[in-house]
Coordinates of C-alpha atoms in Angstrom, one line a residue:
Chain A
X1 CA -23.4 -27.2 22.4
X2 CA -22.1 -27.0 26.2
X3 CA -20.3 -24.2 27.1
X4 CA -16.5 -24.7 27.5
X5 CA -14.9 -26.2 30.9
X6 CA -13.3 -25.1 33.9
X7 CA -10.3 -26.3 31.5
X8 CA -11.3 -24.6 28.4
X9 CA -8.4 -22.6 26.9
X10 CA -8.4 -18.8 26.0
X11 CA -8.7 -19.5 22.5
X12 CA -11.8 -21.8 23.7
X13 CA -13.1 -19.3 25.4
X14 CA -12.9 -16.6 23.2
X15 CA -14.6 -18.9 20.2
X16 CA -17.8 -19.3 22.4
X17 CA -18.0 -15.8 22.4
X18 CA -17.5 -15.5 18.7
X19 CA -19.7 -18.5 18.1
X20 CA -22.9 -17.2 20.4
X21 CA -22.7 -14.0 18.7
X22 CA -22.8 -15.5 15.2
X23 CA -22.9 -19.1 14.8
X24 CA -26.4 -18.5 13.2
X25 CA -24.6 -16.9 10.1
X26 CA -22.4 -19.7 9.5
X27 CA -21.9 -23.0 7.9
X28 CA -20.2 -25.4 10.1
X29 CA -17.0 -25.3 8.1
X30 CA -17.4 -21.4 8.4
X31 CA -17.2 -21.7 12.1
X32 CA -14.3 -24.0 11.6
X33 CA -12.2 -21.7 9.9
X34 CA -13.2 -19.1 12.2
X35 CA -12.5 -21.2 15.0
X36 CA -8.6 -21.1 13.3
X37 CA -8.9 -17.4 12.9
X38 CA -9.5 -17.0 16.5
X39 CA -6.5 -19.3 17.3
X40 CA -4.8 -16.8 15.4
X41 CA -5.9 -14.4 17.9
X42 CA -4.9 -16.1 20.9
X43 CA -1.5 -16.3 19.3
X44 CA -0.9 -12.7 19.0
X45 CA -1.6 -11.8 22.0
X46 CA 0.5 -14.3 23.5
X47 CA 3.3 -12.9 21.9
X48 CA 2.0 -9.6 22.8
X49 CA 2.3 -10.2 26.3
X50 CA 5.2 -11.6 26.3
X51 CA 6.9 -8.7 26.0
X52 CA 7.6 -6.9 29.3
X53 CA 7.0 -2.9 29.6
X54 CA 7.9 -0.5 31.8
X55 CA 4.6 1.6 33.3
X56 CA 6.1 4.8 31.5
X57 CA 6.0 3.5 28.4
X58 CA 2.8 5.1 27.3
X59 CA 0.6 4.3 23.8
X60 CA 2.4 5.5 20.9
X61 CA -0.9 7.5 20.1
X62 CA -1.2 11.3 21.4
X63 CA -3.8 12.4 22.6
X64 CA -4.8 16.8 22.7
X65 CA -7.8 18.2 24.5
X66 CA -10.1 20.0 21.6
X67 CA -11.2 23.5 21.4
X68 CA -13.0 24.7 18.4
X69 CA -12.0 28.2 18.9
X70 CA -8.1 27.2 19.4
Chain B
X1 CA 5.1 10.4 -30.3
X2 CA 4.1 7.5 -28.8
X3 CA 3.2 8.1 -25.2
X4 CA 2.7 4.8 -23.9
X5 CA 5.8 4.0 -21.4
X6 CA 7.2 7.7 -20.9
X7 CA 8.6 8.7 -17.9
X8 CA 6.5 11.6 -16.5
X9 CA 9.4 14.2 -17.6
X10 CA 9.0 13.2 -21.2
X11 CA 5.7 13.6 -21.1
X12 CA 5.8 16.9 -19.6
X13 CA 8.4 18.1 -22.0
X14 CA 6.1 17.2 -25.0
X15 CA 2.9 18.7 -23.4
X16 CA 5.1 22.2 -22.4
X17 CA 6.4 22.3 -25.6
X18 CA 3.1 21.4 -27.3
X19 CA 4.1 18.3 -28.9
X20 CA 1.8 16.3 -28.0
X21 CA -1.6 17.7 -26.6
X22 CA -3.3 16.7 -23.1
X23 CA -6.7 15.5 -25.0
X24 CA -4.6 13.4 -27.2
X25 CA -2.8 11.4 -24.5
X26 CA -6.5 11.7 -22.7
X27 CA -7.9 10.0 -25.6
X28 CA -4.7 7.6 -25.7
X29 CA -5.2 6.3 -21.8
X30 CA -8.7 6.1 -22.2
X31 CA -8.7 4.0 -25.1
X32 CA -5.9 1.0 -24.1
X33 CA -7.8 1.4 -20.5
X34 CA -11.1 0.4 -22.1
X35 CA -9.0 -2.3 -24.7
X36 CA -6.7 -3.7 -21.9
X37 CA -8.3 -3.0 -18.9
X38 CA -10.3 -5.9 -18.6
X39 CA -7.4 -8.4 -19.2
X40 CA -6.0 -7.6 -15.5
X41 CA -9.3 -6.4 -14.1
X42 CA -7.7 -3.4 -13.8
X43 CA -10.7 -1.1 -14.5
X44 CA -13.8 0.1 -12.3
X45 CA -14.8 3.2 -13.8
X46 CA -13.8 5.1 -16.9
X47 CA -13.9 8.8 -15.8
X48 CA -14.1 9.6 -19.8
X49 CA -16.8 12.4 -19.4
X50 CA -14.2 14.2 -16.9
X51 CA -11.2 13.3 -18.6
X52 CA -12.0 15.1 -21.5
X53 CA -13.4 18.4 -19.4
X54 CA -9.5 18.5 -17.0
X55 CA -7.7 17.7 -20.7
X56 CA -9.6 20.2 -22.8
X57 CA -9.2 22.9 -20.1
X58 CA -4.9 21.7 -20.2
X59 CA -4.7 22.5 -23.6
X60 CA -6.3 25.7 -23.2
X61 CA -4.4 26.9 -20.4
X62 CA -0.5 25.6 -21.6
X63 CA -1.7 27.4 -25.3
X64 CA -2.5 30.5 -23.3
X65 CA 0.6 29.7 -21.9
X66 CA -0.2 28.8 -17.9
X67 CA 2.1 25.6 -17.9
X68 CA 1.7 24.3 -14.0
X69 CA 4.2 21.7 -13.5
X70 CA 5.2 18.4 -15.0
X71 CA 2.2 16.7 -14.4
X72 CA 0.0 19.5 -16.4
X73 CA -1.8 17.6 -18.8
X74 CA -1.2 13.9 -17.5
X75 CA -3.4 11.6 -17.7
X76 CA -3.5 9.4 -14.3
X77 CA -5.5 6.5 -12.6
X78 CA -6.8 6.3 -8.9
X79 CA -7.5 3.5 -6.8
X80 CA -11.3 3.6 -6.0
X81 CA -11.1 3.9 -2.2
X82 CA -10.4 7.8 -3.2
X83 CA -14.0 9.7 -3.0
X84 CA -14.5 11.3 -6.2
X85 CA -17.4 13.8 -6.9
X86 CA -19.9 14.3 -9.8
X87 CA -21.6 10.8 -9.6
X88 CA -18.4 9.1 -10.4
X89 CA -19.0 6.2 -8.3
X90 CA -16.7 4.8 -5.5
X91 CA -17.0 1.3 -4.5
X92 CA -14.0 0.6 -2.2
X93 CA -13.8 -2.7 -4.5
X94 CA -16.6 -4.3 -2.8
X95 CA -20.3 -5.9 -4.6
X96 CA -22.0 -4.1 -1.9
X97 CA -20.6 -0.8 -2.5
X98 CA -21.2 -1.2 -6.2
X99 CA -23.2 2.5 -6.3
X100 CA -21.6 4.0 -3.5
X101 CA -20.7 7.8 -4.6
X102 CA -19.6 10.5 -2.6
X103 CA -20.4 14.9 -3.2
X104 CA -16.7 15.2 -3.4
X105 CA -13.2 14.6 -4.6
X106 CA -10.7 13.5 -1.7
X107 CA -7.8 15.7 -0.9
X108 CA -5.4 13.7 -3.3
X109 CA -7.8 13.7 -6.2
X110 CA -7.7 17.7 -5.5
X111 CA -4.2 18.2 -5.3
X112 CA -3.8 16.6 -8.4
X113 CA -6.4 18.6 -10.3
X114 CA -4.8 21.6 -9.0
X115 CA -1.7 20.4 -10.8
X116 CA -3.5 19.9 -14.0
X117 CA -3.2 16.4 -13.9
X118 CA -6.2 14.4 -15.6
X119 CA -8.4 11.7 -13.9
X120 CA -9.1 9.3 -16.2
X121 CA -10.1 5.8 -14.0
X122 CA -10.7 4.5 -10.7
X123 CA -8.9 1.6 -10.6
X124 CA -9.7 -2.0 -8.9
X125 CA -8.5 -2.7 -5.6
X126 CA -8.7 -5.8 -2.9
X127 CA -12.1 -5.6 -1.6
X128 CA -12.0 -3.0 1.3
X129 CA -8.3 -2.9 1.2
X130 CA -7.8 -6.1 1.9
X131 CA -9.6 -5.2 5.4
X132 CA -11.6 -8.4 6.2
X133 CA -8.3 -10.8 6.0
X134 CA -8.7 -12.2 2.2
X135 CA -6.4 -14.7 1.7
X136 CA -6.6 -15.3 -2.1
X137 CA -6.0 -13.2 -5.3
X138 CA -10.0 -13.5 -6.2
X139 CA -10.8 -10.7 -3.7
X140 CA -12.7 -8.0 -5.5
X141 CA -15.9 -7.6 -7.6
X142 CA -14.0 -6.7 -10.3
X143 CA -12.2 -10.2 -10.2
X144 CA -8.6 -11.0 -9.1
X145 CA -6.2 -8.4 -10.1
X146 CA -3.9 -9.5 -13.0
X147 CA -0.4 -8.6 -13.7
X148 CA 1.1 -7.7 -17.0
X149 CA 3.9 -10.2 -16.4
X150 CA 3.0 -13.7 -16.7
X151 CA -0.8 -13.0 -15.8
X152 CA 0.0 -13.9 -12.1
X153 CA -1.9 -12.2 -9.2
X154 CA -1.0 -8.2 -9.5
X155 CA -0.5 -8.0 -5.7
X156 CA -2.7 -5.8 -3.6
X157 CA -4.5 -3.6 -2.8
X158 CA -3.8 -1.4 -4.9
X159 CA -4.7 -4.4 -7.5
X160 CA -5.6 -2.1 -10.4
X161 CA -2.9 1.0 -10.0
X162 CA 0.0 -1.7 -10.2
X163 CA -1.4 -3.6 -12.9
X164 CA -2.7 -0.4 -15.2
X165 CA 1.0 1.4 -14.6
X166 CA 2.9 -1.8 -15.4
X167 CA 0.6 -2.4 -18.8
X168 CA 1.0 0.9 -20.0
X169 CA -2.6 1.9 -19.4
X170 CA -1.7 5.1 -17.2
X171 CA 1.2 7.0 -16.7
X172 CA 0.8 7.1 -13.0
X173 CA -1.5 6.1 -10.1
X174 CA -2.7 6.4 -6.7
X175 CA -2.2 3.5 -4.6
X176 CA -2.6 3.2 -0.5
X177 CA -0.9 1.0 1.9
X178 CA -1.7 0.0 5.1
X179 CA 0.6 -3.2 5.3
X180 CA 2.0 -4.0 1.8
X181 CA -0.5 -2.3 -0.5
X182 CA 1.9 -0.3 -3.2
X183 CA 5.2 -2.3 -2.8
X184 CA 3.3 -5.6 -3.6
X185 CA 1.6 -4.8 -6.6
X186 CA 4.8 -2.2 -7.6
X187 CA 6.4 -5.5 -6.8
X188 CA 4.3 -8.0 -8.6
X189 CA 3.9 -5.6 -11.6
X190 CA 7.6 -4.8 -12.2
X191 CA 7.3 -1.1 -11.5
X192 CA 8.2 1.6 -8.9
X193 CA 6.0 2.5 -5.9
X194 CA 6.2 4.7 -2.7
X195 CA 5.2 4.6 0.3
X196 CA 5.3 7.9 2.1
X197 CA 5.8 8.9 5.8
X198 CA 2.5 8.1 7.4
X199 CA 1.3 11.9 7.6
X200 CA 2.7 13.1 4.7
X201 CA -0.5 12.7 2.5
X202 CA -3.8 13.9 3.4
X203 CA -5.8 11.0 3.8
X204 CA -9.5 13.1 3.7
X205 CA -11.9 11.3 1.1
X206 CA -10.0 8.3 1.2
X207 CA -11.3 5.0 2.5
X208 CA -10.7 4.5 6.0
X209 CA -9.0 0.9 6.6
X210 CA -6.9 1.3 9.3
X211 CA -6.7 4.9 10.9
X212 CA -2.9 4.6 12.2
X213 CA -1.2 3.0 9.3
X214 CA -3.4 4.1 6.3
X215 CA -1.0 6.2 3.7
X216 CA -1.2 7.4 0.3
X217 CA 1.5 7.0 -2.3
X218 CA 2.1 6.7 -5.7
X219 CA 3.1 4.0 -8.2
X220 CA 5.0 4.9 -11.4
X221 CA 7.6 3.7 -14.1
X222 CA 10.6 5.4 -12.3
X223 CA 11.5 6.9 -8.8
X224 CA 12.1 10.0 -10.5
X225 CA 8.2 9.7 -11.5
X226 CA 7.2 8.9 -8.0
X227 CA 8.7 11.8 -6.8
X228 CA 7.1 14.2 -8.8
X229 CA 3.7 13.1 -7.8
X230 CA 4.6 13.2 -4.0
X231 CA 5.2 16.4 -4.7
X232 CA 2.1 17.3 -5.7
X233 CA -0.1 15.8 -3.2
X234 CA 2.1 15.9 -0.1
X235 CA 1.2 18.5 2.1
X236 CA -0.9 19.4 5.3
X237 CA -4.4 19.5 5.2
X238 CA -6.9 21.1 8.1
X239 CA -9.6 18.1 7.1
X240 CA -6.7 15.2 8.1
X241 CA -5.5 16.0 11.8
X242 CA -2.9 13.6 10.4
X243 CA -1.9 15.0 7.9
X244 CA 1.7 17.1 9.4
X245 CA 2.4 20.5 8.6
X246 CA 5.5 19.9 7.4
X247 CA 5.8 21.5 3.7
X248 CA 7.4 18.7 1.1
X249 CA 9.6 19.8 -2.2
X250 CA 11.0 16.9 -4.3
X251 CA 14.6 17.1 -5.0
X252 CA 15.3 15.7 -7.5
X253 CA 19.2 16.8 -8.3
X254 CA 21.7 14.6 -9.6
X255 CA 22.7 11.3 -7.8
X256 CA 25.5 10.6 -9.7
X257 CA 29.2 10.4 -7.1
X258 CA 26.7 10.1 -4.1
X259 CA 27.6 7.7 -1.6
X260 CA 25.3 6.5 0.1
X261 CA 25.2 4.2 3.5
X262 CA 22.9 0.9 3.8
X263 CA 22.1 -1.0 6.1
X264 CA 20.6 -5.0 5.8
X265 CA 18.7 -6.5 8.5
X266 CA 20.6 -9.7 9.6
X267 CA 18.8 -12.4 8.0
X268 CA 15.9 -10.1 6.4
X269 CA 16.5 -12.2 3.2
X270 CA 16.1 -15.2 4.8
X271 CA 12.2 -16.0 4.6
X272 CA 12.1 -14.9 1.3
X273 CA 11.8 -17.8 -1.7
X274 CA 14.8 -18.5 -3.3
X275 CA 14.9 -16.3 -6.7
X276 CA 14.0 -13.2 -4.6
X277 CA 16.9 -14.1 -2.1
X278 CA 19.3 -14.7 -4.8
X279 CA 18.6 -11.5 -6.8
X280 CA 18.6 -9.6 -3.2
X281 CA 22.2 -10.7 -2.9
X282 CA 22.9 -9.9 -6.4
X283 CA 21.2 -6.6 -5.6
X284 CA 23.7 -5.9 -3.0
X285 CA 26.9 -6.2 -4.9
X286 CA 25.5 -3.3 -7.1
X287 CA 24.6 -1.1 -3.9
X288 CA 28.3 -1.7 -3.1
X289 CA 29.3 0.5 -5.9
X290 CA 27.0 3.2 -4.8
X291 CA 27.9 3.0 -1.2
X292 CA 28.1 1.2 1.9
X293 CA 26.6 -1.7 3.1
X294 CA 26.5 -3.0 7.1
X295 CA 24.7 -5.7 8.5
X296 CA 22.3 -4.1 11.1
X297 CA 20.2 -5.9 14.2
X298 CA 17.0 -5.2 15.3
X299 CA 16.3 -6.1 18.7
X300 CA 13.6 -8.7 18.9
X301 CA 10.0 -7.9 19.1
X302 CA 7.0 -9.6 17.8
X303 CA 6.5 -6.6 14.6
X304 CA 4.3 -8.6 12.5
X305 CA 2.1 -9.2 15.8
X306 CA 2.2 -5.6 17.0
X307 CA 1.2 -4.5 13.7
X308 CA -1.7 -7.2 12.5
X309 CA -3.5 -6.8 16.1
X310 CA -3.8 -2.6 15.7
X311 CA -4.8 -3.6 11.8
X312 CA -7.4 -6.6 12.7
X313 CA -8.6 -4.1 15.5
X314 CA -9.0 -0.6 13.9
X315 CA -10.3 -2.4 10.1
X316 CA -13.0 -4.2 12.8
X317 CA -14.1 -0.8 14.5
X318 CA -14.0 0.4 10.8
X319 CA -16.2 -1.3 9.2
X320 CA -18.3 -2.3 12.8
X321 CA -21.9 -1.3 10.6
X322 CA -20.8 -3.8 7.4
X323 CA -19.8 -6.6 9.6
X324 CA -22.5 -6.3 12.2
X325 CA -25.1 -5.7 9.9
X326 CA -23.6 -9.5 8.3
X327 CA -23.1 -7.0 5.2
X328 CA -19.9 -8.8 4.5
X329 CA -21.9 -12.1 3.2
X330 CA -22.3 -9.7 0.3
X331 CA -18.4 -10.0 -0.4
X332 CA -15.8 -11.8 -2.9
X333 CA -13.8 -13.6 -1.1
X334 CA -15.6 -16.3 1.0
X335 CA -13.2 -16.0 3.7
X336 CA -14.0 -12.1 3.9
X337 CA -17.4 -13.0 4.7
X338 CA -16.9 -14.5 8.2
X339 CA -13.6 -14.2 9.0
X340 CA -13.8 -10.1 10.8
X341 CA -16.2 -12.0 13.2
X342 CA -12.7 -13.8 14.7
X343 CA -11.5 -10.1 15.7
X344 CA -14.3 -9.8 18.6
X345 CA -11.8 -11.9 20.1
X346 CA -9.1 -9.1 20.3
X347 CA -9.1 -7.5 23.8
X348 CA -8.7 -4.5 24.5
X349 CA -5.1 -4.5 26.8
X350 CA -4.1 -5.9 23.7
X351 CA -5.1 -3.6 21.5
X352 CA -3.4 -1.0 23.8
X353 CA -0.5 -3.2 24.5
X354 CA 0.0 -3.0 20.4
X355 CA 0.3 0.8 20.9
X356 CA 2.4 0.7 23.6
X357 CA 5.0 -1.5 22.3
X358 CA 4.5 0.7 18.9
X359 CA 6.4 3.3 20.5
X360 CA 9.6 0.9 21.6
X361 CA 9.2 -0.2 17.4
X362 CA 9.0 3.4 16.1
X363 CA 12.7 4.0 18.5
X364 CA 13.9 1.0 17.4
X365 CA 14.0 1.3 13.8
X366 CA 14.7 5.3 14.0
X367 CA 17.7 4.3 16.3
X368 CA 19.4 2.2 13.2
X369 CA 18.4 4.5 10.9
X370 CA 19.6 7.3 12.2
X371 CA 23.2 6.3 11.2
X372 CA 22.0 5.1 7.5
X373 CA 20.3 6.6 4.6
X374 CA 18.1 3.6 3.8
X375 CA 17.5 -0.3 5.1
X376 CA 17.8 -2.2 1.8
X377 CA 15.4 -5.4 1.9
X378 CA 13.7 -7.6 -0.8
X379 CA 10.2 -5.5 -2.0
X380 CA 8.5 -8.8 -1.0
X381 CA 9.7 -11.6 0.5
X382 CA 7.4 -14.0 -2.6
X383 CA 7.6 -14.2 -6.0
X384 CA 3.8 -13.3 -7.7
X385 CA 1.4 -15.8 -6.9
X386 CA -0.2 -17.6 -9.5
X387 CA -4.2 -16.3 -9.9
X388 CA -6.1 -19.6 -7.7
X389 CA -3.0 -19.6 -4.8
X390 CA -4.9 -19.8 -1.5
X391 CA -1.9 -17.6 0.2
X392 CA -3.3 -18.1 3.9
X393 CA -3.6 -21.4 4.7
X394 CA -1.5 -24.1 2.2
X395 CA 0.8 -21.3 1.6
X396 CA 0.9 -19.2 3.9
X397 CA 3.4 -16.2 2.6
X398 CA 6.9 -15.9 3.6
X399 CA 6.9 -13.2 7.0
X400 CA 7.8 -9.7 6.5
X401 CA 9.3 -8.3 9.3
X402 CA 10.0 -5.0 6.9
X403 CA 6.6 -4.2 6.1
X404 CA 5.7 -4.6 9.2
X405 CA 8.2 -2.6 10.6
X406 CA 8.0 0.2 8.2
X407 CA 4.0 0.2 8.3
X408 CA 3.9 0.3 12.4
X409 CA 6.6 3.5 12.8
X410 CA 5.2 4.6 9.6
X411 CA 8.2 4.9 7.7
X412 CA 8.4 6.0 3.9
X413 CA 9.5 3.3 1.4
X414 CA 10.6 3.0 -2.5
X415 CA 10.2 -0.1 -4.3
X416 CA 11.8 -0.6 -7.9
X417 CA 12.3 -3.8 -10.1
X418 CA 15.2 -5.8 -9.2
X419 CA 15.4 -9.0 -12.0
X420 CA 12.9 -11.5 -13.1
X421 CA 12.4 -15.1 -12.0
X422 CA 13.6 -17.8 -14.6
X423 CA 9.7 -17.8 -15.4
X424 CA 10.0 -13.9 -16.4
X425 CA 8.4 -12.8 -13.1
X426 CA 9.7 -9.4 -11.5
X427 CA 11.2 -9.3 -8.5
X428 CA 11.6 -6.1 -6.5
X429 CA 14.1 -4.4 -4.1
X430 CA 13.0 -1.9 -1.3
X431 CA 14.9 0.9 0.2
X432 CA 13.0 2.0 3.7
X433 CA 14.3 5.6 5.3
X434 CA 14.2 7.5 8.7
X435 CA 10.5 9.3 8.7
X436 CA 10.1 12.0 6.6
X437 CA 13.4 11.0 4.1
X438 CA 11.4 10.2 1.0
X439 CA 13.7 12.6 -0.8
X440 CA 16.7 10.7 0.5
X441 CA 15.2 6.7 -0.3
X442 CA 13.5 8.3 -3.6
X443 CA 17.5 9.2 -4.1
X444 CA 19.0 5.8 -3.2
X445 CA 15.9 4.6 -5.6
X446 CA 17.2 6.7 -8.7
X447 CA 20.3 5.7 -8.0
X448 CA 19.8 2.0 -7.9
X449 CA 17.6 3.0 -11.6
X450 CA 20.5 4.5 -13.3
X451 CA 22.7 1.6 -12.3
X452 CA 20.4 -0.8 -13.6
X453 CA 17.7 -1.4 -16.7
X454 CA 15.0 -3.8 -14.8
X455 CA 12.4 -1.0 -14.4
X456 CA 13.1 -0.3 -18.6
X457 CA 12.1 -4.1 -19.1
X458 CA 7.8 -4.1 -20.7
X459 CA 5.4 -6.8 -20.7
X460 CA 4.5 -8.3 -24.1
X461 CA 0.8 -7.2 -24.2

């Protein structure tokens, strides 16, 4: 298969990836449904970025140096 | 007496008071699991051998008089993502994992011992949590789990504790949930089930699906019930960084002439099917005697996006060797077997983005519930599937902006029975708190229990 155009969409793009690393698995109705779940993918981050943040607001994850002895 | 659908405090009472011994309920649950476990594919292992060692060594201690607690003597089941020691196998619900055994109990399965409390099953469960995006009831070596009710699907992934509590076949179990996992099956099998604060339980031994949103909670006949085993395996723990140090006691004093203040999402009833919308409404008129009730907004955010991309990413990172390795052709579901590859597509700004706008979730939800003892919402927005539903793509399943919500800040949540569908299916009602309330929603909970009779209602067997 030829790799996507200069038109290709994200989700296109990010299936070729998916696909070159493991098409060889997969029946072709396997990589349809995957090609679906990556769609999926594409649509959450969409909505993702749609939201605008401030540079402050930081990962709600903290992170703390380690020390074994502490 | 017969033990089968007691209320832990019964229980207790008879095994303090010697009525009834811990090796005869032992021999009680061990026997209708091994009779009825198979008809809802509840069962993976039979922990007879060890049963009968943690009952014997009950009896001995409450004769000698060293009673340790209401759940001295209980017989309970635990969902087989918890590692359990001496050869007792734990397969995470997956073919692969068939043999898989660990040298040692998880922190839960400890706590519980320490409270006298008898292991006697690992119980089925969603293949790997549900991790690799199953979107069918037939999702688990052990086949689809069943509930007692109308033999629809039991919910998951905690297949196995919801179905074995709601037949009778344990007095209690140990469910997780990452997104769903004890309020759908407590849903689905018409009993009670909590979801704790994320930290609250130590998750060390347990199956890692999802490192930020994985929690441990229990699923029972009653709130009361629930309480009492949050009580004994809430806690800190040095081997789960997670885990906070912030010391839990259930209180579990009288509700009655509490008032208590609720709040509804506007519109959270809206995606739901119509008998669980209707009985939500219904649900309401008896919170009204209890309390308040306001309409509440959230302000609008994509939840169920935020929470599925951290889920899709940190299940991918956690099971990196299985799906690599093309392990996952070994699975159930057929959809589990190719369907993780789709998440090499996340990025990783979005995977940080998701954290990021965590944070403006966890403020969100803690700013309305700082005013309210609970959010009152539908358990689950669906009524219980029948078993050969394909629930992701010709139904996909009503949204559920409350579980994901409550799963992303990590927020504790009770479910309880609320009515049956004309069909005799159990609906369930869901009362989410500010982090760290489970004594106040497990209040609310008994509350709603001793205003109504839905979680008194059994399943003919």
């Amino acid at each position: 298969m030829s790799p996507p155009d200069d038109d290709a969409s994200d989700a296109d793009l990010l299936f070729a990836f998916v696909r070159r690393r493991y098409a060889e698995r997969l029946s072709a109705e396997e990589l349809e449904a995957l090609r679906r779940s990556v769609d999926e993918v594409a649509r959450l981050s969409a909505a993702l970025r749609a939201v605008k943040l401030a540079n402050a607001d930081e990962p709600f994850q903290r992170f703390e140096p380690y020390r074994a002895d502490a | 007496m017969n033990p089968v659908f007691r209320p832990l405090r019964e229980l207790a009472d008879a095994v303090r008071e010697r009525r009834v011994s811990p090796v005869a309920l032992a021999e009680t649950f061990l026997e209708r699991l091994q009779q009825l476990g198979p008809r809802y594919n509840a069962l993976v292992t039979l922990t007879r051998e060890r049963a009968m060692t943690e009952a014997r060594r009950a009896d001995a201690e409450i004769a000698a008089g060293r009673w340790r607690g209401p759940l001295h003597g209980i017989p309970y089941g635990a969902k087989d993502l918890l590692a359990t020691g001496g050869g007792i196998p734990t397969t995470w619900g997956a073919a692969p994992l068939r043999a898989q055994t660990f040298d040692a109990d998880a922190t839960v399965i400890q706590r519980l011992q320490a409270a006298g409390a008898v292991l006697v099953a690992k119980l089925s469960m969603v293949e790997l949590a549900g991790g690799m995006g199953y979107r069918q009831p037939n999702a688990s070596f052990t086949g689809p789990g069943i509930s007692p009710w109308g033999g629809t699907w039991s919910g998951g992934s905690s297949s196995g504790s919801g179905s074995a509590v709601g037949a009778g076949l344990v007095p209690f179990a140990i469910g997780s949930e990452t997104w769903g996992s004890i309020l759908s099956p407590a849903a689905y099998c018409g009993i009670t089930g909590l979801r704790p604060t994320y930290g609250r339980v130590s998750r060390h031994g347990a199956m890692a699906l999802c490192w930020t949103l994985d929690k441990l909670g229990p699923l029972a006949l009653t709130a009361d019930d629930c309480g009492l085993v949050l009580d004994a395996i809430a806690g800190p723990d040095p081997r789960d960084p997670t885990a906070a140090d912030r010391p839990y006691r259930y209180e579990a004093g009288e509700v009655g002439g509490r008032r208590f203040r609720f709040g509804v999402v506007r519109d959270v009833a809206e995606p739901a099917e119509p008998p669980v919308r209707e009985a939500f409404e219904q649900s309401l008129e008896v919170l009204r005697k209890i309390g308040t009730v306001e309409e509440v907004t959230l302000a609008d955010l994509p939840y169920e996006a935020i929470t599925r991309t951290i889920l899709l990413s940190e299940a991918a990172s956690a099971f990196e060797d299985m799906i690599e390795s093309g392990t996952i052709a070994q699975l159930t579901a057929p959809e589990d077997r190719y369907q993780p590859y789709a998440r090499d597509a996340i990025l990783a700004k979005d995977y940080v983005k998701a954290l990021r706008l965590r944070g403006l979730v966890a403020r969100e939800a803690d700013r309305v519930l700082s005013r309210l003892d609970a959010l009152v919402a539908p358990g689950r927005p669906a009524t219980p599937p029948p078993l050969d539903r394909d629930f992701g793509v010709l139904h996909r399943p009503p949204r559920d902006p409350m579980g994901a919500i409550g799963n992303l800040a990590g927020l504790p949540a009770v479910g309880v029975p609320n009515g049956f569908t004309s069909d005799g299916l159990p609906i369930s009602l869901q009362f989410m708190g500010r982090a760290w309330e489970e004594n106040t929603v497990l209040a609310a909970a008994r509350a709603w229990q001793s205003m109504t009779d839905w979680h008194l209602r059994r399943p003919g067997l």
